[in-house]
PDB file of C-alpha atoms in Angstrom:
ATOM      1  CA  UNK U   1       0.000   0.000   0.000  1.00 61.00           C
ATOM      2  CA  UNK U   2       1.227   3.051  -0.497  1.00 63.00           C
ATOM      3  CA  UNK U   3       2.266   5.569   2.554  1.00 86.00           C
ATOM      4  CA  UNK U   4       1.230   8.703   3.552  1.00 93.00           C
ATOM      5  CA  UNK U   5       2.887  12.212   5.021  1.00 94.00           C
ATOM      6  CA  UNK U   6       0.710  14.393   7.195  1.00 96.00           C
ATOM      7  CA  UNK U   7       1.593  17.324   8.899  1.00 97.00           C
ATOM      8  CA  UNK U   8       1.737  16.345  12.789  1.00 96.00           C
ATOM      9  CA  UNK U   9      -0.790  19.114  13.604  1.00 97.00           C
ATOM     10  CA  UNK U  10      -2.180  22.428  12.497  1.00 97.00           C
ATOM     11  CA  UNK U  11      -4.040  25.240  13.517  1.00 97.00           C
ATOM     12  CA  UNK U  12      -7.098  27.476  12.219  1.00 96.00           C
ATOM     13  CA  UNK U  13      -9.471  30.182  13.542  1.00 97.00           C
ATOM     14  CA  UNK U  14     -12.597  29.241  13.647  1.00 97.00           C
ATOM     15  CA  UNK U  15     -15.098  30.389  10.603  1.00 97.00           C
ATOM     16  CA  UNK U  16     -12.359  29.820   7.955  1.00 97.00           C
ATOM     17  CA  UNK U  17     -11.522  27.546   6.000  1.00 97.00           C
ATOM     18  CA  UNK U  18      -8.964  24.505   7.317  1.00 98.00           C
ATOM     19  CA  UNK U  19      -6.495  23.051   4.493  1.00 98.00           C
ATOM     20  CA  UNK U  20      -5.295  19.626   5.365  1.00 98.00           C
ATOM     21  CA  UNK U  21      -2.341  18.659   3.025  1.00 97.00           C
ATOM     22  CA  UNK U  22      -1.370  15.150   2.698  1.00 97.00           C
ATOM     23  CA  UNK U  23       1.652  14.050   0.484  1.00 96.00           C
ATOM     24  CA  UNK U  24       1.353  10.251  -1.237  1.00 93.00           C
ATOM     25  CA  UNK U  25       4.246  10.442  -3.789  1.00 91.00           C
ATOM     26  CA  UNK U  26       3.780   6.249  -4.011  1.00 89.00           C
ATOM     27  CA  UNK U  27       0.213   6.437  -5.248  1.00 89.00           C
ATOM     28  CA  UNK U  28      -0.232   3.594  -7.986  1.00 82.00           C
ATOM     29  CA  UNK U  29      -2.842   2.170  -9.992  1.00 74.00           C
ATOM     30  CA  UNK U  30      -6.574   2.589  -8.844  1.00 78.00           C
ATOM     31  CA  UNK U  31      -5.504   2.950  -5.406  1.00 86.00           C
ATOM     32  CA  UNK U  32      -8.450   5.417  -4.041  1.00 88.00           C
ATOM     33  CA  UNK U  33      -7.605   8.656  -1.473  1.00 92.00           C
ATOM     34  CA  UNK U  34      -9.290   8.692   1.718  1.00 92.00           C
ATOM     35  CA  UNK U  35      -9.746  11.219   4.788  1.00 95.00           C
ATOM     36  CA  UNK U  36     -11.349  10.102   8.028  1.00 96.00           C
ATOM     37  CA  UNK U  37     -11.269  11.941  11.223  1.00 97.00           C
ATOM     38  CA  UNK U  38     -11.252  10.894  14.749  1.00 96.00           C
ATOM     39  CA  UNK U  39     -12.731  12.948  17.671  1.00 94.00           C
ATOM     40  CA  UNK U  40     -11.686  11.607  20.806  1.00 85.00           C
ATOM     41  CA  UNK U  41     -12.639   8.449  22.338  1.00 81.00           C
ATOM     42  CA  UNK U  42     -15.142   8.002  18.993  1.00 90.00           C
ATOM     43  CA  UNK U  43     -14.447   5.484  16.184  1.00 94.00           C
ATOM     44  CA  UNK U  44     -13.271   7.332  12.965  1.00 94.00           C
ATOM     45  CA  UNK U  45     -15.690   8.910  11.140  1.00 94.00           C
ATOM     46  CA  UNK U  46     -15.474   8.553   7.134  1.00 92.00           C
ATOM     47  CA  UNK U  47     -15.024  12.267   5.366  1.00 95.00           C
ATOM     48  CA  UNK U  48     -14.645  11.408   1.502  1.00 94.00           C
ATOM     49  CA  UNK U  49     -12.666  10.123  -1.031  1.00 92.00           C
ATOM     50  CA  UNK U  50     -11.529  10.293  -4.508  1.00 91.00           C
ATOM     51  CA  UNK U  51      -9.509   8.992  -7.282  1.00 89.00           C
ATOM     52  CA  UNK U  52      -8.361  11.291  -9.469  1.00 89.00           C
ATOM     53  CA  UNK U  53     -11.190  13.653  -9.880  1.00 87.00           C
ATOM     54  CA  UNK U  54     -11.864  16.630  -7.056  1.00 93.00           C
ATOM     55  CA  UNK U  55     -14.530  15.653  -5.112  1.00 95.00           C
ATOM     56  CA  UNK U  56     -16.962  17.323  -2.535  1.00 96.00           C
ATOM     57  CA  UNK U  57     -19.494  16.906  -0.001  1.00 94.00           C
ATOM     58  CA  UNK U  58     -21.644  18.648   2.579  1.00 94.00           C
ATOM     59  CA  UNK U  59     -19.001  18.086   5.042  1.00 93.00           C
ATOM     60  CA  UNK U  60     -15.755  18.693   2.872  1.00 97.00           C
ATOM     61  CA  UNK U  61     -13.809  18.963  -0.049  1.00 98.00           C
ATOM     62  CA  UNK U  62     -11.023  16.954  -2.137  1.00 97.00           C
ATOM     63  CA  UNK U  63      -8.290  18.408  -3.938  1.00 97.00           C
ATOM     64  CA  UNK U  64      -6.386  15.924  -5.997  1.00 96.00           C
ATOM     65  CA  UNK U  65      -3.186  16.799  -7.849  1.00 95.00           C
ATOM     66  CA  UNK U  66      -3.048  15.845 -11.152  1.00 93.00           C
ATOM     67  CA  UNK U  67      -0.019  13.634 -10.528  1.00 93.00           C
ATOM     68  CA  UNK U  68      -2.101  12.005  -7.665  1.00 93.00           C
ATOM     69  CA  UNK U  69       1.091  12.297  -5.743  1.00 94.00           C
ATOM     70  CA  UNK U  70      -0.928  14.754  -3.244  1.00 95.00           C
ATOM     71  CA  UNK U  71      -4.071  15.846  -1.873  1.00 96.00           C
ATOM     72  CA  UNK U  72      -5.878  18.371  -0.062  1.00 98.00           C
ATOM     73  CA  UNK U  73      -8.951  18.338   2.256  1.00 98.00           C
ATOM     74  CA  UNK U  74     -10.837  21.398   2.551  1.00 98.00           C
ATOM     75  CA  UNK U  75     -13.295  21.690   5.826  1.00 98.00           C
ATOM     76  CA  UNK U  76     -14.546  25.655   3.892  1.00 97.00           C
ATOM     77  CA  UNK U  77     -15.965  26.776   7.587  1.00 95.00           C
ATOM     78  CA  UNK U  78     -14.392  25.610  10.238  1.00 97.00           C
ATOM     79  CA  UNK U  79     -16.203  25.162  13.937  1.00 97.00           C
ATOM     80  CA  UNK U  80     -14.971  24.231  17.271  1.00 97.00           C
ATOM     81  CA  UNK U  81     -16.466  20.624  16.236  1.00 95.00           C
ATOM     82  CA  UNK U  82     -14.193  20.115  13.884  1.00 97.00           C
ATOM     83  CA  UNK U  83     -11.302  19.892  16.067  1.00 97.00           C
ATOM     84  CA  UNK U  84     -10.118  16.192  15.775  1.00 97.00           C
ATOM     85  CA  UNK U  85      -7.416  14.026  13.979  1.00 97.00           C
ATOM     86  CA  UNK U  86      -7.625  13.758  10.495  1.00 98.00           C
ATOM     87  CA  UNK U  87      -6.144  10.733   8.489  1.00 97.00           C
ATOM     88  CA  UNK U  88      -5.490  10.853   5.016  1.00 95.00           C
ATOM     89  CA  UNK U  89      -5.366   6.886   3.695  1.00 92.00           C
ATOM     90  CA  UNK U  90      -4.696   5.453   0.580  1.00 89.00           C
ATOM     91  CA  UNK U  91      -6.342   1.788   0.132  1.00 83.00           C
ATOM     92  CA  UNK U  92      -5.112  -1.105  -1.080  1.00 71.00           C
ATOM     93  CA  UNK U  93      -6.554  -2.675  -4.365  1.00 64.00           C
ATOM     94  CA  UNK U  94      -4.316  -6.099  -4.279  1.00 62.00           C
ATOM     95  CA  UNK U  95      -5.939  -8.959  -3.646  1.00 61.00           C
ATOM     96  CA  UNK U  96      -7.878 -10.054  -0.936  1.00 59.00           C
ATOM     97  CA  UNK U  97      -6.547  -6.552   0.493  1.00 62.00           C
ATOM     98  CA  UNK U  98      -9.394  -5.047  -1.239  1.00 67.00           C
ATOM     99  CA  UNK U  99     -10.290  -1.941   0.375  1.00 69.00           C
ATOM    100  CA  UNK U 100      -8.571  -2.759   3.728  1.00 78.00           C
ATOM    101  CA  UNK U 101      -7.426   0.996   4.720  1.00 84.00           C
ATOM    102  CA  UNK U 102      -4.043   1.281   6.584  1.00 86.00           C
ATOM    103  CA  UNK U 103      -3.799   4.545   9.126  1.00 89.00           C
ATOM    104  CA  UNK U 104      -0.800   6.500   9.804  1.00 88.00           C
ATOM    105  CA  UNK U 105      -0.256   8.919  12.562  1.00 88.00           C
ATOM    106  CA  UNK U 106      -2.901  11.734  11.119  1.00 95.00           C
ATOM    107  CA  UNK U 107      -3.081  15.298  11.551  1.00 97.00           C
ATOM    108  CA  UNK U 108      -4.108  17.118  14.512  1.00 97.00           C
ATOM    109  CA  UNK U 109      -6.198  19.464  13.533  1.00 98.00           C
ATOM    110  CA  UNK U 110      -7.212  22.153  16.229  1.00 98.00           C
ATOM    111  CA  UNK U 111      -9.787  24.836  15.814  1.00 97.00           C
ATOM    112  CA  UNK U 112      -9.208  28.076  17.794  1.00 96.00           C
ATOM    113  CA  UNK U 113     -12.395  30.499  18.635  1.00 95.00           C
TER     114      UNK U 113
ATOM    115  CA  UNK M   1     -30.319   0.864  11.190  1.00 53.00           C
ATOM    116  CA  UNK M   2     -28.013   2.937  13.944  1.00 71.00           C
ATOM    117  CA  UNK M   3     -24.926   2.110  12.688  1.00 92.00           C
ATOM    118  CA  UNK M   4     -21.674  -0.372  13.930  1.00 96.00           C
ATOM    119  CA  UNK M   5     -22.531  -1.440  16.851  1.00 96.00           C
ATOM    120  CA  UNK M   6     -19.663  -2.665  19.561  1.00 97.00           C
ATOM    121  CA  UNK M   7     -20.596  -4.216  23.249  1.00 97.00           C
ATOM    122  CA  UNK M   8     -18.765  -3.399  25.737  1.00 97.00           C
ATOM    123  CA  UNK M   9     -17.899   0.068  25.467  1.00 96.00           C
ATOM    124  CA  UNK M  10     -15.877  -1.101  28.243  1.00 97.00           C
ATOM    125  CA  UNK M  11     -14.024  -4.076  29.535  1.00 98.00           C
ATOM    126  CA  UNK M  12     -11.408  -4.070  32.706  1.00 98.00           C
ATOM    127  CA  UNK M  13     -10.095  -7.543  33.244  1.00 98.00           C
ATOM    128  CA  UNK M  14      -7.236  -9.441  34.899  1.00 98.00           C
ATOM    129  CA  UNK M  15      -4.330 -10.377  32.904  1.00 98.00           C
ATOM    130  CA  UNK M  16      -4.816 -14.013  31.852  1.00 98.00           C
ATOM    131  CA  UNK M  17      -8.554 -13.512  31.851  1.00 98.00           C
ATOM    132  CA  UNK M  18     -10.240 -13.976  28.572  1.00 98.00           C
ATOM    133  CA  UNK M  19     -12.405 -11.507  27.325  1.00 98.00           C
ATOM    134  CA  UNK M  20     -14.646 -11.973  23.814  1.00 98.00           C
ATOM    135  CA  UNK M  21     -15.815  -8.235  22.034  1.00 98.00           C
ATOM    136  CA  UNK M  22     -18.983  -8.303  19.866  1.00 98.00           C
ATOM    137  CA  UNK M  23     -19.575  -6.180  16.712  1.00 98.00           C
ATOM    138  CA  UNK M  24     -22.447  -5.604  15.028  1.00 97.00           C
ATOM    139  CA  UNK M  25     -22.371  -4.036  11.243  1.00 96.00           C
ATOM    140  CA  UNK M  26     -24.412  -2.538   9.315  1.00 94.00           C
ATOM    141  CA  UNK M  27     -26.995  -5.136   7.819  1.00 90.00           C
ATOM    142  CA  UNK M  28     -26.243  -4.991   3.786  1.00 87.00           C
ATOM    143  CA  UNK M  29     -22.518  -4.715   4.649  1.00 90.00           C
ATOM    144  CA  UNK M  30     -21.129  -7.548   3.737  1.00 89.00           C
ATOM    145  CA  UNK M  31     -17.480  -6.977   5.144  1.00 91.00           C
ATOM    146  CA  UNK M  32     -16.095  -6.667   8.685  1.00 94.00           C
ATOM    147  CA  UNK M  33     -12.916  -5.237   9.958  1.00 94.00           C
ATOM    148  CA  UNK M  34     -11.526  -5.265  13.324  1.00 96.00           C
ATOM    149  CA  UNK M  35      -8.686  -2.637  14.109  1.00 96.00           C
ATOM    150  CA  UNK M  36      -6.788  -2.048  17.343  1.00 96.00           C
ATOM    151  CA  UNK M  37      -5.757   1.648  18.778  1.00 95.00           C
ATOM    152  CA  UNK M  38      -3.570   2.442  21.432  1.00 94.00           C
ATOM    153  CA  UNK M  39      -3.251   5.856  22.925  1.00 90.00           C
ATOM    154  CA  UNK M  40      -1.448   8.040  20.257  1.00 88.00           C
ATOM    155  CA  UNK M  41      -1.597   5.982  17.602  1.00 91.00           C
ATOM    156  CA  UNK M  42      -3.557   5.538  14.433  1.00 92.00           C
ATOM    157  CA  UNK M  43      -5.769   2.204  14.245  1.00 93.00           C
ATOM    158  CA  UNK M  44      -4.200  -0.361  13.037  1.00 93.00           C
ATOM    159  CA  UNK M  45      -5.854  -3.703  11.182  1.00 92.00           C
ATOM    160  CA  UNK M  46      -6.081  -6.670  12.681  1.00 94.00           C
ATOM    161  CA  UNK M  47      -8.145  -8.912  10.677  1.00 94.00           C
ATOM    162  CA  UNK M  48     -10.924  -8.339   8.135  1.00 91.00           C
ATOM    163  CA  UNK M  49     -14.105 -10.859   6.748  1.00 93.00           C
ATOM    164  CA  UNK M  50     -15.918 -10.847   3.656  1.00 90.00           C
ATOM    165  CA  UNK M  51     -19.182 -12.300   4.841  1.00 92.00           C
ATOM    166  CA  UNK M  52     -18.419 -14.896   7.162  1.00 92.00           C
ATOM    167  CA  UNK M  53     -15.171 -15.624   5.535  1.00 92.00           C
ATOM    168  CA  UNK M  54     -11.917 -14.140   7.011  1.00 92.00           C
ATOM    169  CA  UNK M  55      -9.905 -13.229   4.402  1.00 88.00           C
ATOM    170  CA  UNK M  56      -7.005 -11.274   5.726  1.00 88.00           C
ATOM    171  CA  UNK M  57      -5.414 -11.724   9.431  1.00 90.00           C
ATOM    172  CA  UNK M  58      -2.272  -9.212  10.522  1.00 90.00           C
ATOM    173  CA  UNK M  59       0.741 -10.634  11.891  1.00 87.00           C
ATOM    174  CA  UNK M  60      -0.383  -8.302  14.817  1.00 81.00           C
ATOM    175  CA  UNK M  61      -2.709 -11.014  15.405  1.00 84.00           C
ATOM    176  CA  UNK M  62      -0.919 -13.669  16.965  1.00 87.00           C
ATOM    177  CA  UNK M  63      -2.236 -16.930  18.213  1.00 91.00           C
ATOM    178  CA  UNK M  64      -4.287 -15.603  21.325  1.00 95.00           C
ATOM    179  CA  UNK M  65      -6.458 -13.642  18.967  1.00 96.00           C
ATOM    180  CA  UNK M  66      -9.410 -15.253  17.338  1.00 95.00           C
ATOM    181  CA  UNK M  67     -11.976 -13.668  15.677  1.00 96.00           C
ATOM    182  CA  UNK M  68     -14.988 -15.238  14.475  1.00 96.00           C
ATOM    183  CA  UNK M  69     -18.269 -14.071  11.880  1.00 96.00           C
ATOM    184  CA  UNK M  70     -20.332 -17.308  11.982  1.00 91.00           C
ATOM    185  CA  UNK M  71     -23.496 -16.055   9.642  1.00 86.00           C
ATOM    186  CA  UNK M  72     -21.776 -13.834   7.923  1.00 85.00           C
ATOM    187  CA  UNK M  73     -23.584 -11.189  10.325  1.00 91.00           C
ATOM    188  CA  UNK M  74     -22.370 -10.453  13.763  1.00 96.00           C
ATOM    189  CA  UNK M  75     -18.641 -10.911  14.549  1.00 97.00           C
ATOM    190  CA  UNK M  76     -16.909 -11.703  18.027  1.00 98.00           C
ATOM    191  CA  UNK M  77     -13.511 -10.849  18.499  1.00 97.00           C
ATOM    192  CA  UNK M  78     -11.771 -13.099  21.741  1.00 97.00           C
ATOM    193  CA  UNK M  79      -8.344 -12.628  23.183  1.00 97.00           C
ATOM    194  CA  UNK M  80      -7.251 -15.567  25.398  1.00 97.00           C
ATOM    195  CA  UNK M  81      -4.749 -14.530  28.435  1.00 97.00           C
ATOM    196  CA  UNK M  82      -4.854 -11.662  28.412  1.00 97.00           C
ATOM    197  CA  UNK M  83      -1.373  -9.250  28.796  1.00 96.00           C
ATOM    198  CA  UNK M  84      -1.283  -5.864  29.802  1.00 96.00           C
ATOM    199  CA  UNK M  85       0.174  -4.996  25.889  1.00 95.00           C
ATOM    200  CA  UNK M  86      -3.401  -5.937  25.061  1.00 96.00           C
ATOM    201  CA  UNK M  87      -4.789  -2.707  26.598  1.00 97.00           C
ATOM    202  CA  UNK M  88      -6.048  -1.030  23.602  1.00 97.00           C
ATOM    203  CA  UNK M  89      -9.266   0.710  21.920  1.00 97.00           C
ATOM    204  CA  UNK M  90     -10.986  -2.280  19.667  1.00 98.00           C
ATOM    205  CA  UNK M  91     -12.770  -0.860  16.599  1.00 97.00           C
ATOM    206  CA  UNK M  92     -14.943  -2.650  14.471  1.00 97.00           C
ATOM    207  CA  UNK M  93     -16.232  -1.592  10.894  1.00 95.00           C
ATOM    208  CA  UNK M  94     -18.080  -2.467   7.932  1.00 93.00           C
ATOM    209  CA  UNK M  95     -18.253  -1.866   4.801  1.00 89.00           C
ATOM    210  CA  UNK M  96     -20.349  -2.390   1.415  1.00 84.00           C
ATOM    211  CA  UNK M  97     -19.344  -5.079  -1.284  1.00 76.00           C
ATOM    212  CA  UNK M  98     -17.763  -2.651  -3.469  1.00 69.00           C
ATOM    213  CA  UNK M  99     -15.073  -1.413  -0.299  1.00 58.00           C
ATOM    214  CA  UNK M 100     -14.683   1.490  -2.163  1.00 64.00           C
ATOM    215  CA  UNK M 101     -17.390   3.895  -0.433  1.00 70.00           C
ATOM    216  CA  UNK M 102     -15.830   4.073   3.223  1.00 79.00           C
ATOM    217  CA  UNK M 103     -16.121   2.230   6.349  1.00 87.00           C
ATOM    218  CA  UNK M 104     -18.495   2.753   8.755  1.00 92.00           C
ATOM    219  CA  UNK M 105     -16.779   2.269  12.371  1.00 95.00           C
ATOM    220  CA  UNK M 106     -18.208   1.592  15.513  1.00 96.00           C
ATOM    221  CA  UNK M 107     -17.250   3.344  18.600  1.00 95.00           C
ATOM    222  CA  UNK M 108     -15.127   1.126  19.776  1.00 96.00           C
ATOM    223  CA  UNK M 109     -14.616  -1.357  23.020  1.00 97.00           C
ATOM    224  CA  UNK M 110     -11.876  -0.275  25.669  1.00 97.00           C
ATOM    225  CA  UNK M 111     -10.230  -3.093  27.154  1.00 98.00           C
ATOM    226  CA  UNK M 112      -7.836  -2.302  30.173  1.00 98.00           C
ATOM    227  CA  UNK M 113      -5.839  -5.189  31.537  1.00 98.00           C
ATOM    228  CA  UNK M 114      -4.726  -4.763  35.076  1.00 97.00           C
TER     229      UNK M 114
END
């Protein structure tokens, strides 16, 4: 599977937009981009994901490169709620690894009033 | 349908105890992933079934791990003896046939060896 590079943590005010970089230079084939977050002591929470195509939703938006080697999640209005870590995973498409998403260490992201 | 469900939310046990962790998925998912988090750390995989097949185990998963999904519905998760290593968050998740949409995780069961 390929790995991922995340900031260790960030900061943003709260009402603007927060954008969460995440490098994955080792990207290959039809290996799908995914961001999840985690508030504490909750299971992570799915955000979206995309192949090569920018994608959005009412919670966020995905900025792919057109390399694939990066991405960007957009969170457009930030709130005190969205304070969490956020975990940028590529999947696996070999095999019976089918879909099986591998975390790294994630972002903190912290929202400040 | 609320969602993955896990029972306990809680466990504290002795070390050597066994203890046995239930998930419940979604109903039309068809696959079922078990990950373990410790404090600090991302969740990492442990095993995964497509229906009541398990497909996949981690070397993380060594012999005093078992994890069943009988029906292809419910799954239990048991750890025999326990060690105080084994302190850990235990998610479960599910996901569609495709795998491709996102997991859906539960919140998790907190075991605590003492």
């Amino acid at each position: 599977d390929a790995k991922t590079t995340q900031p260790p943590s960030m900061d943003c005010a709260e009402g603007r937009a927060a954008n969460l970089p995440c490098n994955h230079s080792t990207i290959s084939g039809n290996e799908y981009v995914y961001w999840y977050r985690q508030i504490h002591s909750q299971g992570p929470q799915y955000i979206i994901h995309g192949l090569k195509n920018n994608e959005t939703n009412e919670m966020a938006s995905l900025i792919i490169t057109e390399d694939r080697k990066s991405s960007t999640l957009i969170l457009p209005h930030a709130t005190l709620r969205d304070t969490a870590v956020y975990y940028c995973i590529v999947s696996s498409d070999r095999g019976t690894s089918y879909g099986k998403l591998t975390f790294g260490q994630g972002t903190i992201l912290t929202v400040h009033p | 349908d609320t969602g993955v469900s896990q029972d306990p939310r809680h466990k504290i046990t002795k070390r050597g105890q066994n203890v046995t962790f239930r998930c419940d998925p979604i109903s039309e998912h068809n696959r079922l992933y078990w990950y373990r988090q410790t404090l600090g750390q991302g969740p990492e995989f442990l095993t995964y079934f497509q229906n009541e097949a398990q497909l996949e185990k981690s070397r993380l998963l060594s012999d005093r791990f078992s994890a069943e999904r009988p029906k292809g519905s419910f799954s239990t998760l048991e750890i025999q003896r326990t060690e105080q290593g084994d302190s850990a968050m235990y998610l479960c998740a599910s996901s569609p046939p495709t795998g491709r949409d996102g997991y859906t995780f539960g919140s998790g069961t907190r075991l605590t060896v003492v």
